[in-house]
Coordinates of C-alpha atoms and ligand atoms in Angstrom, one line a residue:
X196 CA 92.1 8.2 24.2
X197 CA 89.4 11.0 24.1
X198 CA 87.6 12.0 21.0
X199 CA 86.8 15.7 21.5
X200 CA 83.4 17.2 22.2
X201 CA 84.0 21.0 22.0
X202 CA 81.0 21.6 24.0
X203 CA 82.3 19.8 27.0
X204 CA 85.8 21.4 26.4
X205 CA 84.3 24.9 26.1
X206 CA 82.6 24.9 29.4
X207 CA 85.2 26.0 32.1
X208 CA 83.3 24.3 34.9
X209 CA 83.3 21.0 33.3
X210 CA 87.0 21.2 32.3
X211 CA 87.9 22.0 35.9
X212 CA 85.5 19.3 37.2
X213 CA 87.0 16.8 34.9
X214 CA 90.3 16.6 36.9
X215 CA 89.9 13.4 38.9
X216 CA 92.9 12.7 41.2
X217 CA 93.7 9.1 41.7
X218 CA 96.3 8.7 44.5
X219 CA 99.5 6.7 43.7
X220 CA 99.0 3.7 46.0
X221 CA 95.3 3.4 44.6
X222 CA 96.6 3.6 41.1
X223 CA 99.2 0.7 41.8
X224 CA 96.2 -1.4 43.3
X225 CA 93.9 -0.7 40.2
X226 CA 96.8 -1.6 37.7
X227 CA 97.1 -5.0 39.3
X228 CA 93.4 -5.7 39.8
X229 CA 92.4 -4.8 36.0
X230 CA 95.0 -7.5 35.0
X231 CA 92.5 -10.0 35.9
X232 CA 90.3 -9.0 33.0
X233 CA 91.2 -10.2 29.5
X234 CA 89.7 -10.8 26.2
X235 CA 89.7 -14.5 27.1
X236 CA 87.9 -14.2 30.3
X237 CA 85.4 -12.0 28.9
X238 CA 84.8 -14.4 26.0
X239 CA 84.4 -17.4 28.5
X240 CA 81.9 -15.3 30.7
X241 CA 79.7 -14.2 27.7
X242 CA 80.0 -17.6 25.9
X243 CA 78.7 -19.2 29.1
X244 CA 75.9 -16.9 29.6
X245 CA 74.8 -17.0 25.9
X246 CA 74.6 -20.7 26.2
X247 CA 71.4 -20.1 28.3
X248 CA 69.6 -19.1 25.0
X249 CA 66.9 -16.4 24.7
X250 CA 65.9 -14.2 27.8
X251 CA 62.7 -12.6 26.8
X252 CA 60.8 -10.9 29.5
X253 CA 57.5 -12.3 28.6
X254 CA 58.9 -16.1 29.0
X255 CA 59.0 -17.0 32.6
X256 CA 61.0 -19.9 32.1
X257 CA 63.7 -18.3 30.0
X258 CA 63.8 -15.4 32.6
X259 CA 64.1 -17.7 35.5
X260 CA 66.8 -19.7 33.7
X261 CA 69.1 -16.6 33.5
X262 CA 68.4 -15.5 36.9
X263 CA 69.3 -18.8 38.4
X264 CA 72.5 -18.9 36.4
X265 CA 73.5 -15.3 37.4
X266 CA 72.7 -16.3 41.3
X267 CA 74.9 -19.3 40.9
X268 CA 77.7 -17.5 39.1
X269 CA 77.6 -14.7 41.8
X270 CA 77.3 -17.1 44.7
X271 CA 80.2 -19.1 43.2
X272 CA 82.2 -16.0 43.7
X273 CA 81.3 -15.8 47.1
X274 CA 78.6 -13.1 46.9
X275 CA 75.2 -13.3 48.6
X276 CA 72.5 -12.5 46.0
X277 CA 68.9 -11.2 46.4
X278 CA 66.1 -10.5 44.3
X279 CA 63.5 -7.5 44.1
X280 CA 60.3 -7.8 42.3
X281 CA 60.1 -5.5 39.4
X282 CA 56.2 -6.0 38.8
X283 CA 54.9 -8.0 36.1
X284 CA 54.7 -7.9 32.2
X285 CA 52.2 -10.0 30.4
X286 CA 51.4 -11.6 33.6
X287 CA 54.8 -12.7 34.0
X288 CA 56.6 -11.5 37.2
X289 CA 59.8 -9.5 36.8
X290 CA 62.8 -10.0 39.1
X291 CA 65.9 -7.8 39.4
X292 CA 68.9 -9.5 41.0
X293 CA 71.6 -7.9 43.2
X294 CA 74.6 -8.5 45.1
X295 CA 76.7 -6.2 47.2
X296 CA 80.0 -5.6 48.7
X297 CA 79.5 -3.7 51.9
X298 CA 81.3 -0.5 52.5
X299 CA 83.8 -0.4 55.4
X300 CA 83.5 3.3 56.1
X301 CA 80.3 4.6 54.7
X302 CA 78.0 1.5 53.9
X303 CA 74.9 3.6 53.6
X304 CA 76.3 5.3 50.5
X305 CA 75.8 2.8 47.5
X306 CA 77.8 3.0 44.3
X307 CA 75.8 0.9 41.6
X308 CA 76.8 -0.9 38.5
X309 CA 74.2 -2.4 36.6
X310 CA 73.1 -4.1 33.1
X311 CA 69.8 -5.5 31.8
X312 CA 69.9 -9.3 31.2
X313 CA 66.6 -9.5 29.0
X314 CA 66.5 -9.8 25.2
X315 CA 64.1 -8.8 22.6
X316 CA 62.1 -11.1 20.6
X317 CA 64.2 -13.8 19.0
X318 CA 67.4 -12.0 19.4
X319 CA 70.1 -13.8 21.4
X320 CA 71.4 -10.6 22.7
X321 CA 75.0 -11.3 22.8
X322 CA 75.8 -7.5 22.7
X323 CA 72.4 -6.4 23.7
X324 CA 73.0 -7.0 26.6
X325 CA 74.9 -10.2 27.3
X326 CA 78.0 -8.1 26.8
X327 CA 76.9 -5.7 29.6
X328 CA 76.1 -8.6 31.9
X329 CA 79.4 -10.3 31.3
X330 CA 81.0 -7.0 32.0
X331 CA 79.3 -6.9 35.4
X332 CA 80.4 -10.6 36.2
X333 CA 84.0 -9.5 35.2
X334 CA 83.9 -6.5 37.6
X335 CA 82.4 -8.8 40.4
X336 CA 85.2 -11.3 39.9
X337 CA 88.0 -8.7 39.8
X338 CA 86.6 -7.0 43.1
X339 CA 86.2 -10.3 45.0
X340 CA 87.5 -10.1 48.4
X341 CA 88.4 -6.4 48.5
X342 CA 86.9 -3.9 50.8
X343 CA 85.6 -0.6 49.4
X344 CA 84.9 2.4 51.8
X345 CA 81.3 2.6 50.2
X346 CA 78.9 -0.2 49.3
X347 CA 79.2 -1.5 45.7
X348 CA 76.0 -2.9 44.3
X349 CA 75.9 -5.1 41.4
X350 CA 72.6 -4.8 39.6
X351 CA 71.1 -7.2 37.0
X352 CA 68.0 -5.4 35.7
X353 CA 64.9 -7.4 34.2
X354 CA 62.7 -6.0 31.4
X355 CA 64.6 -3.2 30.1
X356 CA 63.4 -4.1 26.5
X357 CA 59.8 -3.7 27.3
X358 CA 60.1 -0.2 29.0
X359 CA 63.0 -0.3 31.3
X360 CA 60.7 -1.8 33.9
X361 CA 63.4 -3.3 36.2
X362 CA 65.5 -0.2 36.7
X363 CA 62.2 1.9 37.2
X364 CA 61.0 -0.5 40.1
X365 CA 64.4 -0.5 41.6
X366 CA 64.7 3.3 41.7
X367 CA 61.4 3.6 43.3
X368 CA 62.4 1.3 46.0
X369 CA 65.6 3.2 46.5
X370 CA 63.7 6.5 46.9
X371 CA 61.5 4.8 49.6
X372 CA 64.3 3.3 51.5
X373 CA 65.6 5.8 54.1
X374 CA 68.5 3.6 55.3
X375 CA 70.5 3.8 52.0
X376 CA 71.6 6.6 49.8
X377 CA 72.3 5.4 46.1
X378 CA 75.1 7.6 44.7
X379 CA 74.4 6.7 41.1
X380 CA 74.5 3.9 38.5
X381 CA 77.2 3.0 36.1
X382 CA 75.1 1.3 33.3
X383 CA 76.9 -1.0 31.0
X384 CA 74.5 -1.0 27.9
X385 CA 76.1 -3.0 25.0
X386 CA 79.8 -3.0 25.3
X387 CA 80.9 -5.7 22.7
X388 CA 80.6 -4.4 19.1
X389 CA 83.2 -2.2 17.3
X390 CA 84.3 -1.7 13.9
X391 CA 87.3 0.1 12.3
X392 CA 85.7 0.3 9.0
X393 CA 85.3 3.9 7.6
X394 CA 81.7 5.1 8.0
X395 CA 80.7 2.4 10.3
X396 CA 79.3 4.8 12.9
X397 CA 75.9 6.4 12.5
X398 CA 74.5 9.2 14.6
X399 CA 70.9 10.3 15.7
X400 CA 72.1 13.9 14.8
X401 CA 75.5 15.4 14.1
X402 CA 76.0 18.9 15.5
X403 CA 79.2 20.2 13.9
X404 CA 81.7 21.2 16.8
X405 CA 79.2 20.7 19.6
X406 CA 78.3 17.0 19.3
X407 CA 79.4 15.0 16.6
X408 CA 80.2 11.3 17.0
X409 CA 83.2 10.1 14.8
X410 CA 82.3 8.2 11.7
X411 CA 84.2 5.1 12.6
X412 CA 82.7 3.0 15.2
X413 CA 85.7 2.0 17.3
X414 CA 85.0 4.1 20.4
X415 CA 82.9 3.6 23.5
X416 CA 80.3 6.2 24.2
X417 CA 80.2 7.8 27.7
X418 CA 76.7 9.3 28.2
X419 CA 75.7 11.2 31.2
X420 CA 73.6 14.2 32.1
X421 CA 74.7 17.3 33.8
X422 CA 74.1 16.2 37.2
X423 CA 76.1 13.0 36.6
X424 CA 79.2 14.8 35.4
X425 CA 81.6 13.8 38.0
X426 CA 80.7 10.2 37.6
X427 CA 81.5 10.4 33.9
X428 CA 84.8 12.1 34.6
X429 CA 85.8 9.2 36.8
X430 CA 85.2 6.8 34.0
X431 CA 86.9 8.7 31.6
X432 CA 89.9 9.3 33.7
X433 CA 90.1 5.6 34.2
X434 CA 90.1 4.9 30.7
X435 CA 92.9 7.5 30.1
X436 CA 95.0 6.1 33.1
X437 CA 94.4 2.4 32.8
X438 CA 93.3 1.5 29.3
X439 CA 94.8 4.4 27.2
X440 CA 94.3 2.4 24.0
X441 CA 90.5 2.4 24.3
X442 CA 88.9 5.3 22.4
X443 CA 86.1 7.0 23.9
X444 CA 83.5 9.7 22.9
X445 CA 82.5 12.1 25.8
X446 CA 78.9 13.0 25.9
X447 CA 79.3 13.4 29.4
X448 CA 77.0 16.1 30.9
X449 CA 75.3 16.8 27.6
X450 CA 73.6 13.5 26.9
X451 CA 70.6 14.4 28.9
X452 CA 69.7 16.7 25.9
X453 CA 69.4 13.7 23.5
X454 CA 66.5 11.5 23.6
X455 CA 68.5 8.6 22.0
X456 CA 71.0 8.8 24.9
X457 CA 68.3 8.0 27.4
X458 CA 67.0 4.5 26.0
X459 CA 68.4 2.4 28.8
X460 CA 68.1 1.8 32.5
X461 CA 70.2 4.9 33.5
X462 CA 67.3 6.9 32.4
X463 CA 65.0 5.6 35.3
X464 CA 67.8 7.3 37.6
X465 CA 67.7 10.6 35.6
X466 CA 64.0 10.8 35.9
X467 CA 64.3 10.3 39.6
X468 CA 67.0 13.1 40.0
X469 CA 69.7 10.3 40.8
X470 CA 73.1 10.1 38.8
X471 CA 73.5 7.7 36.0
X472 CA 76.1 7.3 33.3
X473 CA 75.9 4.8 30.5
X474 CA 78.7 3.4 28.7
X475 CA 77.5 1.9 25.3
X476 CA 78.8 1.0 21.8
X477 CA 75.9 3.1 20.5
X478 CA 73.5 0.1 19.6
X479 CA 71.6 0.6 16.4
X480 CA 73.8 3.5 15.4
X481 CA 76.8 1.1 14.9
X482 CA 75.6 -2.4 15.3
X483 CA 73.8 -3.9 12.3
X484 CA 72.7 -7.0 14.3
X485 CA 70.8 -4.7 16.9
X486 CA 67.7 -6.6 18.0
X487 CA 68.1 -9.1 15.3
X488 CA 68.7 -12.8 15.3
X489 CA 72.2 -12.1 14.3
X490 CA 73.3 -10.6 17.6
X491 CA 75.4 -13.5 18.2
X492 CA 78.8 -14.1 20.1
X493 CA 80.7 -14.4 16.8
X494 CA 80.1 -10.7 16.2
X495 CA 81.6 -9.7 19.6
X496 CA 85.0 -8.1 19.7
X497 CA 86.5 -9.3 23.0
X498 CA 89.4 -7.1 23.0
X499 CA 87.3 -4.2 23.1
X500 CA 84.9 -5.7 25.5
X501 CA 87.8 -6.2 28.0
X502 CA 89.0 -2.7 27.8
X503 CA 85.6 -1.3 28.5
X504 CA 85.3 -3.9 31.3
X505 CA 88.8 -2.9 32.9
X506 CA 87.6 0.8 32.8
X507 CA 84.5 -0.3 34.7
X508 CA 86.5 -2.3 37.2
X509 CA 88.8 1.1 37.8
X510 CA 85.8 3.2 37.9
X511 CA 84.1 1.3 40.7
X512 CA 87.5 1.4 42.7
X513 CA 87.8 5.0 42.5
X514 CA 84.3 5.9 43.0
X515 CA 83.9 3.7 46.1
X516 CA 87.1 4.3 47.6
X517 CA 89.7 1.7 48.2
X518 CA 92.5 0.6 50.4
X519 CA 92.5 3.6 52.8
X520 CA 91.9 6.2 49.8
X521 CA 88.9 8.0 50.4
X522 CA 85.9 7.8 48.1
X523 CA 85.4 10.5 45.4
X524 CA 82.5 12.8 46.2
X525 CA 80.6 12.7 43.0
X526 CA 78.1 14.7 45.0
X527 CA 80.2 17.8 44.7
X528 CA 79.1 19.0 41.4
X529 CA 79.9 20.1 38.8
Ligands
LIG114 ZN1 70.0 -3.2 25.7

């Protein structure tokens, strides 16, 4: 269910471009695949990951523990994993972790879905960003054994909390590599906190009519810059079609104008002229536990998290092309 942003609505081009066609056969496939993601599977995945403890970038032991867990989890699902160095922070080497499903038609073109796995000082980071990591694991599990037309890459980014170091290092490598073409990033940044209480949603700024977040914090924010609009449209269409009871607020195409919407890994992509869309529960504008010791698993709404994860599964299937259904050209902007 879409919360209206009149600026988006008002732009005829954007409105036209928001029509994402999902063929019937693909729709039927997606409806089956998303069923594998439930509040229970989300809770199991997040509980297990949170059991590792803190994941601070400055602590080599903590980071390595998280990386090894993610490697084992992905390998257990049948994925080959690999690491890329993301430089160092306070003399601790940082590692991004990746896994892929190779495309059958256009393997050079890569659709990325990512989340950062590190936490800030002394915060367990269940929402920030254990929820995003568990979301990626849910998507990886749902897509196990399927064959997209383009390559899907699962990205676990290091050191987001200390200056988006992980995604910045990855984007620098992507730009160097001529053999691949990254089509964009769907960034899961805090997808586990919601509240139905009145006035539970804050905002950095509210511009009447143009950009004004609702006052109840029960929606997921879709934040993309103008260049990434089509990717945001795919996510929103997938919500409408496959998770219609998930509310979302569209800051699609306009989020590039707001500095608060650029506070995560997708911003490394924006800076490099690549596409990036963040889906987020809006962090400190809603979650009182943000960067606190109280960001624990007890505060997570697994119904909400499962809905967002389902939409992410569907988005990757539509975006990367599936079962003989061609990939959607997000490059044809707007
Ligand atoms: Zn975060």
